[in-house]
Coordinates of C-alpha atoms and ligand atoms in Angstrom, one line a residue:
M1 CA 104.4 120.8 129.1
N2 CA 101.1 121.9 130.2
T3 CA 99.0 119.8 132.7
N4 CA 96.5 119.3 130.1
H5 CA 99.0 117.7 127.7
T6 CA 100.1 115.4 130.3
G7 CA 96.8 114.6 131.3
T8 CA 96.2 113.6 127.8
I9 CA 99.2 111.5 127.5
N10 CA 98.8 109.9 130.8
S11 CA 95.0 108.7 129.5
I12 CA 96.1 107.3 126.0
V13 CA 98.6 105.4 128.1
E14 CA 96.0 104.3 130.2
E15 CA 93.7 103.5 127.3
F16 CA 96.4 100.6 126.4
Q17 CA 96.7 99.4 130.2
A18 CA 99.8 101.0 130.4
D19 CA 101.7 98.3 128.6
R20 CA 105.1 98.7 127.2
S21 CA 104.3 96.3 124.4
R22 CA 101.6 98.4 123.2
L23 CA 104.1 101.3 122.4
M24 CA 103.3 101.7 118.9
D25 CA 99.9 102.2 119.6
I26 CA 100.6 104.3 122.1
A27 CA 102.8 106.6 120.0
L28 CA 100.2 106.4 116.9
A29 CA 97.7 107.9 119.2
V30 CA 100.0 110.8 120.5
Q31 CA 101.1 111.3 116.8
H32 CA 97.6 111.7 115.8
R33 CA 96.7 113.7 118.5
F34 CA 99.2 116.1 118.5
G35 CA 100.5 115.5 114.9
H36 CA 104.2 114.6 116.3
I37 CA 106.2 113.3 119.5
S38 CA 108.0 115.9 120.8
R39 CA 110.4 115.2 123.8
E40 CA 107.9 116.1 126.6
S41 CA 105.6 113.7 125.1
A42 CA 108.3 111.0 125.1
K43 CA 109.3 112.2 128.4
A44 CA 105.4 111.9 129.6
I45 CA 105.0 108.4 127.7
S46 CA 108.5 107.3 129.6
V47 CA 107.3 108.2 133.1
K48 CA 103.8 106.5 132.8
L49 CA 105.4 103.6 131.2
G50 CA 108.4 103.3 133.9
I51 CA 111.1 103.3 130.8
H52 CA 113.9 105.3 130.0
P53 CA 112.8 108.1 127.4
V54 CA 115.6 107.2 125.0
E55 CA 113.6 104.0 124.3
I56 CA 110.8 105.9 123.1
E57 CA 112.9 108.6 121.2
D58 CA 114.8 105.6 119.7
M59 CA 111.5 103.7 118.8
V60 CA 110.3 106.9 117.3
S61 CA 113.3 107.8 115.3
F62 CA 112.6 104.8 113.4
Y63 CA 109.3 105.0 111.9
A64 CA 108.6 107.3 108.7
F65 CA 104.9 107.8 110.2
L66 CA 106.1 108.9 113.3
D67 CA 107.4 112.6 114.2
Q68 CA 109.6 114.2 116.6
E69 CA 109.5 117.2 115.1
P70 CA 106.1 119.3 114.2
R71 CA 105.3 118.5 110.7
G72 CA 102.1 119.6 108.7
R73 CA 98.4 119.1 109.9
N74 CA 97.9 117.6 106.4
R75 CA 100.9 115.6 105.8
I76 CA 100.6 114.5 101.5
R77 CA 102.8 111.7 100.9
L78 CA 102.9 110.7 97.0
S79 CA 104.0 107.6 96.1
N80 CA 107.1 107.3 93.8
T81 CA 107.1 103.9 92.8
P82 CA 108.5 103.2 89.1
I83 CA 105.0 102.6 88.4
S84 CA 103.4 105.5 89.8
L85 CA 106.4 107.9 88.2
M86 CA 105.8 106.3 84.5
N87 CA 101.6 107.3 85.4
G88 CA 102.5 110.9 85.6
A89 CA 103.4 111.3 89.3
R90 CA 106.3 114.0 88.9
D91 CA 103.2 116.2 87.1
V92 CA 101.0 115.8 90.0
A93 CA 104.2 116.6 92.7
R94 CA 104.8 119.7 90.6
A95 CA 101.1 120.5 90.6
F96 CA 101.2 120.1 94.4
E97 CA 104.3 122.3 94.8
D98 CA 102.8 125.1 92.7
A99 CA 99.3 124.9 94.7
L100 CA 101.1 125.0 98.1
D101 CA 104.1 126.8 97.2
L102 CA 106.2 124.3 98.7
K103 CA 109.2 122.3 97.3
L104 CA 108.9 118.5 97.9
G105 CA 110.0 117.9 101.8
E106 CA 108.9 121.1 103.0
T107 CA 106.5 121.9 105.5
S108 CA 104.6 125.3 105.2
S109 CA 105.3 127.9 107.7
D110 CA 101.6 127.8 109.0
F111 CA 102.2 123.8 109.7
E112 CA 99.3 123.2 107.5
F113 CA 100.9 121.1 104.7
T114 CA 103.9 118.6 104.4
L115 CA 104.6 117.7 101.2
E116 CA 106.8 114.7 100.7
W117 CA 107.5 111.4 98.5
T118 CA 107.0 108.3 99.8
S119 CA 107.9 104.8 98.9
D120 CA 104.8 103.0 97.6
V121 CA 101.2 102.8 99.3
G122 CA 99.8 99.8 97.9
M123 CA 97.8 101.3 94.7
A124 CA 100.2 99.9 92.1
D125 CA 97.2 99.2 89.9
Q126 CA 95.5 102.7 90.5
E127 CA 98.8 105.3 90.2
P128 CA 99.4 107.8 90.8
A129 CA 98.1 107.6 94.1
A130 CA 98.9 109.6 97.3
L131 CA 98.6 109.3 100.8
I132 CA 97.0 112.3 102.7
N133 CA 96.7 111.7 106.4
D134 CA 94.8 108.5 106.7
M135 CA 93.2 109.0 103.2
I136 CA 94.0 107.4 100.2
L137 CA 93.7 108.9 96.5
T138 CA 94.1 107.3 93.7
G139 CA 94.3 108.0 89.8
L140 CA 95.5 111.7 90.6
T141 CA 96.4 114.2 87.2
P142 CA 97.7 117.6 88.2
K143 CA 94.1 119.1 87.2
D144 CA 93.0 117.4 90.5
V145 CA 95.4 118.9 92.7
P146 CA 93.8 122.5 93.2
G147 CA 90.5 121.0 94.4
I148 CA 91.9 118.6 96.4
V149 CA 94.2 122.1 98.4
A150 CA 91.4 123.8 98.6
A151 CA 89.1 120.9 100.3
L152 CA 92.4 120.0 103.0
R153 CA 92.1 123.7 103.7
S154 CA 88.5 124.2 104.3
L155 CA 88.6 121.0 106.8
D156 CA 90.2 123.5 109.2
D157 CA 89.3 121.6 112.6
K158 CA 93.1 121.8 114.2
N159 CA 92.3 118.7 116.5
S160 CA 90.9 116.3 113.7
L161 CA 92.4 115.4 110.8
P162 CA 90.1 114.6 107.4
P163 CA 88.6 111.1 107.7
F164 CA 88.3 108.1 105.3
P165 CA 86.6 107.1 103.8
P166 CA 85.5 110.8 103.5
K167 CA 82.2 111.7 105.2
A168 CA 79.3 112.5 102.5
A169 CA 80.2 116.3 102.7
H170 CA 84.1 115.3 102.3
A171 CA 83.4 113.0 99.5
A172 CA 82.1 115.8 97.1
L173 CA 85.3 117.8 98.0
M174 CA 87.5 114.9 97.3
P175 CA 86.2 112.9 94.4
K176 CA 89.8 111.0 94.4
A177 CA 89.4 109.5 97.6
I178 CA 88.5 106.3 96.4
V179 CA 90.3 102.7 96.1
H180 CA 88.4 101.0 93.6
P181 CA 88.1 97.2 93.7
S182 CA 91.4 95.5 92.5
L183 CA 90.1 91.7 92.1
I184 CA 89.8 91.4 88.3
Q185 CA 89.7 87.6 87.7
A186 CA 88.7 84.9 90.6
G187 CA 89.7 81.5 90.5
P188 CA 88.7 78.6 92.6
L189 CA 90.1 80.3 95.4
L190 CA 88.0 83.2 95.5
S191 CA 85.1 82.5 93.3
G192 CA 82.0 80.4 94.6
P193 CA 79.9 81.0 97.5
L194 CA 81.5 82.1 100.8
D195 CA 80.0 80.8 103.8
P196 CA 82.0 82.6 106.8
A197 CA 82.0 79.7 109.0
A198 CA 82.3 76.7 107.0
G199 CA 86.4 76.4 107.1
I200 CA 86.0 76.7 110.9
K201 CA 83.2 74.6 111.4
A202 CA 85.1 71.9 109.4
A203 CA 88.2 72.2 111.2
L204 CA 86.3 72.1 114.7
S205 CA 85.2 68.7 113.5
M206 CA 88.7 67.5 113.7
M207 CA 91.5 67.0 116.4
P208 CA 93.7 70.3 116.2
E209 CA 96.7 67.8 115.1
K210 CA 94.3 66.7 112.1
V211 CA 94.0 70.2 110.9
I212 CA 97.7 70.7 110.7
E213 CA 97.9 67.3 109.0
E214 CA 95.3 68.2 106.4
V215 CA 97.3 71.6 105.7
T216 CA 100.4 69.8 105.4
A217 CA 98.6 67.4 103.1
S218 CA 97.1 70.2 100.8
K219 CA 100.9 71.1 100.1
L220 CA 99.8 74.8 100.9
R221 CA 103.2 76.8 100.9
G222 CA 103.5 80.8 102.6
R223 CA 102.7 83.6 99.7
G224 CA 104.5 85.8 101.3
G225 CA 107.3 85.0 99.2
A226 CA 109.9 82.6 100.7
G227 CA 107.3 79.2 99.7
F228 CA 107.9 78.0 103.3
P229 CA 105.7 74.5 104.0
T230 CA 102.7 76.1 106.0
G231 CA 101.8 72.7 107.7
M232 CA 105.4 72.4 108.8
K233 CA 105.3 75.9 110.3
W234 CA 102.0 75.0 112.2
R235 CA 103.5 71.9 113.6
L236 CA 106.7 73.3 114.9
T237 CA 104.5 76.3 116.4
R238 CA 102.5 73.8 118.4
K239 CA 104.6 71.2 119.6
S240 CA 107.1 74.4 120.9
A241 CA 106.5 74.8 124.4
G242 CA 105.1 78.3 126.2
E243 CA 102.5 79.9 127.8
E244 CA 100.5 81.3 125.1
H245 CA 100.7 80.4 121.3
Y246 CA 100.5 83.4 118.9
V247 CA 98.8 83.5 115.3
L248 CA 100.2 86.4 113.5
C249 CA 99.0 87.7 110.3
N250 CA 101.5 89.5 108.1
A251 CA 99.9 92.2 106.3
D252 CA 102.6 94.5 106.0
E253 CA 102.7 94.3 102.3
G254 CA 105.4 96.8 101.4
E255 CA 106.8 95.1 98.7
P256 CA 106.1 97.7 95.7
G257 CA 103.8 96.5 93.3
T258 CA 101.9 94.2 95.6
F259 CA 98.4 95.2 96.8
K260 CA 96.5 91.3 96.7
D261 CA 96.7 91.3 100.7
R262 CA 95.0 94.8 100.5
M263 CA 92.4 93.5 98.1
L264 CA 91.8 90.2 100.6
L265 CA 91.4 92.6 103.5
A266 CA 89.0 95.1 101.6
E267 CA 86.9 92.4 99.5
F268 CA 87.4 89.4 101.6
P269 CA 88.1 89.9 105.3
D270 CA 86.2 86.9 106.4
L271 CA 88.4 84.4 104.6
V272 CA 91.3 86.0 106.5
F273 CA 89.9 85.7 109.8
D274 CA 88.5 81.9 109.2
G275 CA 92.1 81.2 108.3
M276 CA 93.6 82.7 111.5
T277 CA 90.9 81.5 113.7
I278 CA 91.5 77.9 112.0
A279 CA 95.1 78.3 112.9
G280 CA 94.2 79.7 116.4
Y281 CA 92.5 76.1 116.6
A282 CA 95.2 74.3 115.4
L283 CA 97.7 76.1 117.6
G284 CA 96.0 76.0 120.6
S285 CA 96.5 79.8 120.3
K286 CA 93.6 82.4 122.0
Q287 CA 95.2 85.4 120.5
G288 CA 95.6 86.2 116.7
I289 CA 97.0 89.9 115.7
I290 CA 96.8 91.4 112.0
Y291 CA 100.1 93.2 111.4
L292 CA 98.2 96.0 108.9
R293 CA 100.7 98.4 107.6
G294 CA 100.1 102.1 108.0
E295 CA 99.4 103.3 104.5
Y296 CA 96.3 100.8 105.3
A297 CA 94.8 103.0 108.1
Y298 CA 91.6 103.2 105.7
L299 CA 90.8 99.8 106.0
W300 CA 91.2 99.9 110.1
E301 CA 87.3 100.9 110.6
P302 CA 85.7 98.4 108.1
L303 CA 87.9 95.4 109.4
Q304 CA 87.0 96.6 113.0
A305 CA 83.6 96.1 112.1
A306 CA 83.8 92.9 110.5
L307 CA 85.3 91.6 113.5
R308 CA 82.6 93.0 115.6
T309 CA 80.1 91.0 113.6
R310 CA 81.9 87.9 114.0
R311 CA 82.0 88.4 117.6
N312 CA 78.4 88.6 117.7
Q313 CA 78.0 85.8 115.2
G314 CA 80.1 83.6 117.6
L315 CA 82.9 83.4 115.1
L316 CA 85.7 85.1 117.9
G317 CA 85.3 85.1 121.3
T318 CA 85.0 82.3 123.7
H319 CA 83.6 78.7 122.7
I320 CA 83.6 80.0 119.3
C321 CA 81.0 78.0 117.1
G322 CA 79.5 76.3 120.2
H323 CA 82.8 74.5 120.7
P324 CA 83.5 74.2 124.2
G325 CA 87.1 75.5 125.4
F326 CA 88.0 77.0 121.8
D327 CA 88.3 80.4 123.0
F328 CA 90.2 83.0 120.0
D329 CA 90.1 86.5 119.3
I330 CA 91.7 88.9 117.1
R331 CA 93.4 92.4 117.2
I332 CA 94.8 94.7 114.7
Q333 CA 98.1 96.6 115.1
L334 CA 98.9 99.4 112.4
G335 CA 102.2 99.8 111.4
A336 CA 103.8 103.0 111.0
G337 CA 105.7 103.2 107.8
A338 CA 108.6 100.8 107.5
Y339 CA 109.2 98.1 104.7
I340 CA 111.4 96.1 106.8
C341 CA 108.5 95.4 109.4
G342 CA 107.5 92.8 106.7
E343 CA 110.2 90.5 107.6
E344 CA 108.7 88.5 110.1
S345 CA 111.1 88.7 113.1
A346 CA 111.2 92.8 112.6
L347 CA 107.2 92.5 112.3
I348 CA 107.5 90.9 115.6
E349 CA 110.0 93.6 117.1
S350 CA 107.4 96.0 116.1
L351 CA 104.3 94.3 117.2
E352 CA 106.4 94.2 120.8
G353 CA 106.3 98.2 120.3
K354 CA 110.1 98.8 119.7
R355 CA 112.1 99.5 116.4
G356 CA 111.4 96.9 113.8
A357 CA 115.1 95.5 113.5
P358 CA 115.1 92.3 112.5
R359 CA 116.5 89.5 114.9
D360 CA 119.0 87.1 115.1
R361 CA 117.7 83.6 113.8
P362 CA 117.7 81.0 115.4
P363 CA 115.7 81.1 117.5
F364 CA 112.8 81.0 115.0
P365 CA 109.3 82.8 115.6
T366 CA 108.0 79.4 115.5
E367 CA 109.7 78.9 118.7
H368 CA 110.5 82.3 120.4
G369 CA 108.3 85.0 118.8
Y370 CA 105.8 87.4 120.0
L371 CA 106.7 88.3 123.6
Q372 CA 109.0 85.1 123.1
E373 CA 106.5 82.5 123.0
P374 CA 105.7 80.4 120.1
S375 CA 104.4 82.2 116.9
A376 CA 103.0 81.5 113.6
V377 CA 103.7 84.1 111.3
D378 CA 101.9 84.0 107.9
N379 CA 100.7 85.9 104.7
V380 CA 97.4 87.1 104.3
E381 CA 97.0 85.1 101.1
T382 CA 98.1 82.0 103.2
Y383 CA 95.4 82.4 105.5
V384 CA 92.7 82.7 102.9
C385 CA 94.2 79.4 101.1
A386 CA 94.2 77.6 104.6
A387 CA 90.3 78.4 105.2
R388 CA 89.5 77.4 101.8
I389 CA 91.7 74.1 102.2
M390 CA 89.7 73.5 105.4
E391 CA 85.9 74.1 103.7
K392 CA 87.1 72.0 100.2
G393 CA 89.7 69.7 101.6
A394 CA 93.5 69.1 101.1
A395 CA 92.6 67.0 97.9
W396 CA 90.6 70.0 96.3
F397 CA 93.8 72.4 96.6
A398 CA 96.3 69.9 95.8
G399 CA 94.6 69.4 92.5
Y400 CA 95.4 72.8 91.1
G401 CA 99.0 74.2 90.3
T402 CA 102.2 72.1 90.1
K403 CA 103.8 69.3 91.9
Q404 CA 105.9 71.5 94.2
S405 CA 103.3 74.8 94.1
A406 CA 100.1 73.3 94.9
G407 CA 96.9 75.9 94.6
T408 CA 96.3 79.5 92.9
K409 CA 98.5 82.6 93.3
L410 CA 97.0 85.7 93.5
M411 CA 99.0 87.7 90.8
C412 CA 99.2 91.7 91.5
V413 CA 99.7 93.1 87.7
S414 CA 100.6 96.8 87.2
G415 CA 102.6 98.9 84.6
D416 CA 102.1 99.0 80.8
C417 CA 99.0 96.9 80.3
A418 CA 95.3 97.4 79.6
R419 CA 93.8 95.6 82.7
P420 CA 95.9 96.1 85.8
G421 CA 94.7 94.5 89.0
V422 CA 94.8 91.1 91.1
Y423 CA 94.5 88.0 88.6
E424 CA 93.8 84.2 90.6
V425 CA 96.0 81.8 88.5
P426 CA 97.0 78.5 88.9
F427 CA 100.3 78.0 89.7
G428 CA 102.1 76.8 86.6
I429 CA 100.9 78.9 83.9
T430 CA 103.5 81.1 81.9
L431 CA 104.4 84.4 82.4
N432 CA 103.4 84.8 78.8
E433 CA 99.8 83.8 79.2
L434 CA 99.5 86.4 82.4
L435 CA 100.5 89.0 79.9
D436 CA 97.9 87.9 77.4
M437 CA 95.3 88.2 80.3
C438 CA 96.0 91.5 81.5
G439 CA 96.5 92.9 77.9
A440 CA 100.2 93.6 77.9
P441 CA 101.8 95.0 74.8
P442 CA 103.2 92.2 72.8
D443 CA 106.4 94.0 72.4
T444 CA 106.8 94.2 76.5
A445 CA 110.2 95.1 77.1
Y446 CA 110.7 93.4 80.3
V447 CA 108.6 92.4 83.9
Q448 CA 110.0 92.9 87.3
M449 CA 108.6 90.0 89.0
S450 CA 108.3 89.9 93.0
G451 CA 108.6 93.9 93.1
P452 CA 112.6 95.4 93.6
S453 CA 113.5 92.5 95.7
G454 CA 112.7 90.0 93.1
Q455 CA 114.2 89.7 89.5
A456 CA 113.9 91.9 85.7
V457 CA 112.6 88.8 83.3
A458 CA 113.8 89.8 79.4
P459 CA 111.2 88.4 76.9
K460 CA 113.0 85.4 76.0
D461 CA 112.2 84.5 79.5
F462 CA 108.2 84.9 79.3
G463 CA 107.8 81.2 78.4
R464 CA 108.8 80.5 82.0
R465 CA 106.4 79.2 84.3
I466 CA 105.1 80.8 87.7
A467 CA 105.6 78.3 90.6
Y468 CA 108.2 78.2 93.2
E469 CA 110.5 75.7 91.5
D470 CA 110.6 78.1 88.4
L471 CA 109.8 81.9 88.5
S472 CA 108.8 82.0 92.2
T473 CA 106.9 85.6 93.3
G474 CA 105.2 87.1 96.2
G475 CA 102.7 88.2 93.5
S476 CA 103.9 91.6 92.2
T477 CA 104.3 91.6 88.8
M478 CA 105.4 95.2 87.3
I479 CA 105.3 95.4 83.4
F480 CA 107.4 97.5 81.3
G481 CA 106.9 98.9 77.8
Q482 CA 109.7 99.8 75.4
Q483 CA 109.5 103.2 75.6
R484 CA 110.8 102.9 79.6
D485 CA 114.4 102.9 80.8
V486 CA 115.4 99.6 82.2
L487 CA 118.6 101.1 84.4
D488 CA 116.3 104.0 85.2
V489 CA 113.7 101.7 86.9
A490 CA 116.7 99.7 88.5
L491 CA 118.0 103.3 90.0
Q492 CA 114.7 103.8 91.4
F493 CA 114.8 100.4 93.0
A494 CA 118.4 101.0 94.6
N495 CA 117.0 104.4 96.0
F496 CA 114.3 102.3 97.4
F497 CA 116.5 100.3 99.3
V498 CA 118.7 103.2 100.5
D499 CA 115.7 104.4 102.4
E500 CA 114.1 100.9 103.5
S501 CA 117.4 99.8 104.7
C502 CA 117.2 99.5 108.7
G503 CA 120.7 100.6 109.1
W504 CA 121.9 97.8 111.8
C505 CA 124.6 95.9 109.5
T506 CA 127.0 97.8 107.3
P507 CA 127.1 95.8 104.1
C508 CA 123.6 97.0 103.9
R509 CA 123.6 100.1 105.2
V510 CA 126.4 101.3 103.4
G511 CA 126.3 99.1 100.2
T512 CA 122.9 99.9 99.5
T513 CA 124.4 103.8 99.1
L514 CA 127.0 102.7 97.4
L515 CA 125.6 100.8 94.6
K516 CA 122.9 103.8 94.3
Q517 CA 126.0 105.9 93.5
G518 CA 127.2 103.5 91.6
M519 CA 123.9 103.2 89.1
E520 CA 124.0 106.8 89.1
K521 CA 127.6 107.0 87.6
I522 CA 126.6 104.4 84.8
I523 CA 123.1 106.2 83.9
H524 CA 124.7 109.6 83.6
G525 CA 127.5 108.3 81.4
R526 CA 130.6 108.6 83.6
A527 CA 131.1 105.0 84.1
S528 CA 133.6 102.8 82.2
L529 CA 133.4 98.8 81.8
A530 CA 135.3 98.8 85.0
D531 CA 133.2 100.6 87.0
V532 CA 130.4 98.1 86.1
S533 CA 132.5 95.1 87.3
A534 CA 132.5 97.0 90.5
T535 CA 129.2 97.7 91.1
E536 CA 128.6 94.1 89.9
A537 CA 131.3 92.9 92.6
L538 CA 129.9 94.9 95.4
A539 CA 126.1 93.9 94.6
N540 CA 127.3 90.1 95.0
T541 CA 129.4 91.1 98.6
V542 CA 126.0 93.1 99.6
A543 CA 123.9 90.1 99.0
R544 CA 126.2 87.9 100.4
M545 CA 127.0 89.6 103.7
S546 CA 123.9 91.3 104.9
R547 CA 122.0 90.1 107.7
C548 CA 118.6 90.0 106.3
G549 CA 116.5 89.4 103.5
L550 CA 116.4 93.0 102.8
G551 CA 120.2 93.4 102.2
Q552 CA 120.4 90.2 100.7
T553 CA 117.9 91.0 98.2
A554 CA 118.5 94.6 97.5
P555 CA 121.1 94.3 94.7
N556 CA 118.9 91.7 93.0
P557 CA 117.4 94.5 90.6
I558 CA 120.9 95.4 89.7
L559 CA 122.4 91.9 89.3
T560 CA 119.4 90.9 87.0
T561 CA 119.4 93.8 84.8
M562 CA 123.4 93.3 84.3
R563 CA 122.5 89.7 83.6
N564 CA 119.6 90.2 81.1
F565 CA 120.1 93.6 79.9
P566 CA 124.1 93.7 79.2
E567 CA 123.1 96.1 76.3
A568 CA 121.8 98.5 78.3
Y569 CA 124.8 98.9 80.6
E570 CA 127.2 98.7 77.8
A571 CA 125.1 101.6 75.8
R572 CA 126.1 103.8 78.6
V573 CA 129.7 103.1 79.7
V574 CA 132.6 105.3 78.4
P575 CA 136.3 104.6 77.6
E576 CA 138.4 103.6 80.8
S577 CA 139.6 107.0 82.1
F578 CA 139.4 108.6 85.9
S579 CA 135.9 109.6 86.7
P580 CA 135.0 110.2 90.7
L581 CA 131.8 108.3 91.9
T582 CA 130.0 111.3 92.1
A583 CA 130.0 114.2 90.0
L584 CA 131.7 116.7 91.5
D585 CA 130.1 119.8 90.3
D586 CA 127.0 118.5 91.5
A587 CA 128.7 117.6 94.7
L588 CA 130.0 121.0 95.4
R589 CA 126.8 123.0 94.0
E590 CA 125.4 123.9 97.4
A591 CA 128.7 124.8 98.8
I592 CA 129.2 127.1 95.5
E593 CA 125.8 128.8 95.9
V594 CA 126.3 129.5 99.5
Q595 CA 129.8 131.4 98.7
G596 CA 128.4 132.8 95.6
R597 CA 131.7 132.2 93.6
E598 CA 132.2 130.0 90.6
P599 CA 135.2 127.5 91.1
V600 CA 138.2 128.6 89.2
E601 CA 139.3 126.4 86.1
V602 CA 142.9 125.2 86.7
Ligands
LIG1 C1 112.6 92.9 103.8 C2 111.4 91.7 103.7 C3 110.1 92.7 103.8 C4 108.9 91.1 104.0 N1 107.8 91.7 103.6 C5 106.3 91.0 103.4 C6 105.2 91.1 103.7 O1 105.1 92.5 103.5 N2 104.5 90.4 103.7 C7 104.8 89.1 103.8 O2 103.8 88.4 104.2 N3 106.0 88.4 104.1 C8 106.9 89.4 103.8 N4 108.2 88.9 104.1 C9 108.3 87.3 104.3 C10 108.5 87.2 105.8 O3 109.7 87.3 106.5 C11 107.6 85.7 106.0 O4 108.5 85.1 105.4 C12 106.4 85.5 105.7 O5 105.5 86.6 106.4 C13 105.8 84.0 106.0 O6 104.4 83.9 106.0 P1 104.6 82.8 104.6 O7 105.0 81.5 105.2 O8 102.8 82.7 104.7 O9 104.6 83.3 103.3 C14 109.3 90.0 103.9 C15 110.5 89.3 104.2 C16 111.6 90.3 104.0 C17 113.0 90.2 103.9
LIG2 S1 120.2 93.6 105.9 FE1 119.8 95.9 105.9 S2 117.6 95.7 106.6 FE2 118.8 93.9 107.2 S3 119.5 93.9 109.2 FE3 121.1 95.0 107.7 S4 120.6 97.0 107.6 FE4 118.6 96.1 108.4

């Protein structure tokens, strides 16, 4: 490695005060500057940080957006969620393959392009979408592809990637590089005048303990999926002893079909920052961190600008709103493409610059979180609710929704409907009502609630209520019409979990692959009823034995489709006979091609 290279790496590491816990930022900066993190780069970083190079290689190998080998300067990642695929993503992919003369998964010999699928880019209301470097493209059709490729070729500065949002000159070249507003229907949470400081000022007029009491009285429950009472989490964090307390905002939003947090950060950033600042006051914290998924890098600049404005307005920094002794600031940590980092303890590991592997619990983050200090991890929407609760009062919030589910919920609607987007609805409305709002067809075949980790809901259950006590949800609502194949979608979700398992525990690492193979066998008409039962038994084992929420919920698409759509499985099964898990011809295809010999029938 030449001296220039080492010098650049040294200055990147120094930019982060040679702080080991900022390894994620360092790695992202090196990746951005050199296009990958070579062995030599890892060595140079390790020397500067005083740690073993293996620690860095181990961390880098974990994340999809960090590469150990050189890849294309233009990294084209096409979203392959079921919603994207049913909106034509396969045709878009073929058009890219033709335009680049590359197959998916390949890098061009001049290292200008890498073309690949990715799990989800948070644009389910605007699919097919792609992530090209840090740039989001939406509503793609095959016709757009030659223009995109020509534009990328014309941006040939070897040391800089195309910016996003595109500068004026690039915008003309790249008309699909746009994220459309996603909010379709605002309710009490998101309508009315928005005074950035109103919630903070109300909180500062009370003692911190009283703020927590108010949040508790509002009956706010976490909007990230699990529904843990927010007031209780804040109380536990506040009372835990530590040198520092941290306010962490979970903006990882990796569940396919979810995009409300992206919408809030893009369209209501001040409400998110208000909520975090209020939490900072309530918990006695000086530091908030937003963990922003790597796919949302395009929000980096606007969010930094919003933070700067707030510092200028005295809403962040020292003596916030003139309150002596209340000092609090927020920084943004970009992720690097790992769904598991949405799990709160994996998120904390990732924030500390490590692999995003979940921690054993207890202890919970409220006691030992970021840097082993007490930390509250809350979802973006939860902070927005907290801001409005302080502004308008606990009773106002608790006045909406049901007994166990106070307030409203942001629902992310995508798939077969006329108006995909975010709908703010009071908890307690039925799924049928939501389907009417978004213009879903009257003969909707089924709805996948809460993403792949949720459940496939059949029409007989469309009268169920959206609430923690009935249809509990993080917000993802994927609608599938009669023309869709329920088992094909379940297989795509099975694939998603194979890709996203962190590999730490065997039931999940091996189990997700076996479940995928089981589903393939069923779909390809090679499975008997006994095979279906074996797949179900395996799914139950994976759910029971896995170490964290990812593995525990990974079998849900299979288990809920087996329960709600038995006829789809029965239609595919064949009479009892031996049939191997994989199709032998397919498994041997590569060997046959290499040998140039067809197998002999015996
Ligand atoms: C695999 C997995 C992924 C998760 N992804 C997210 C996520 O993207 N955003 C989120 O807020 N919570 C996510 N969670 C839930 C978090 O662990 C945690 O419960 C949540 O951030 C707490 O915030 P809340 O109380 O405001 O809901 C995920 C959990 C698991 C098991
Ligand atoms: S369940 Fe899956 S994601 Fe969770 S620790 Fe085990 S391997 Fe990792």
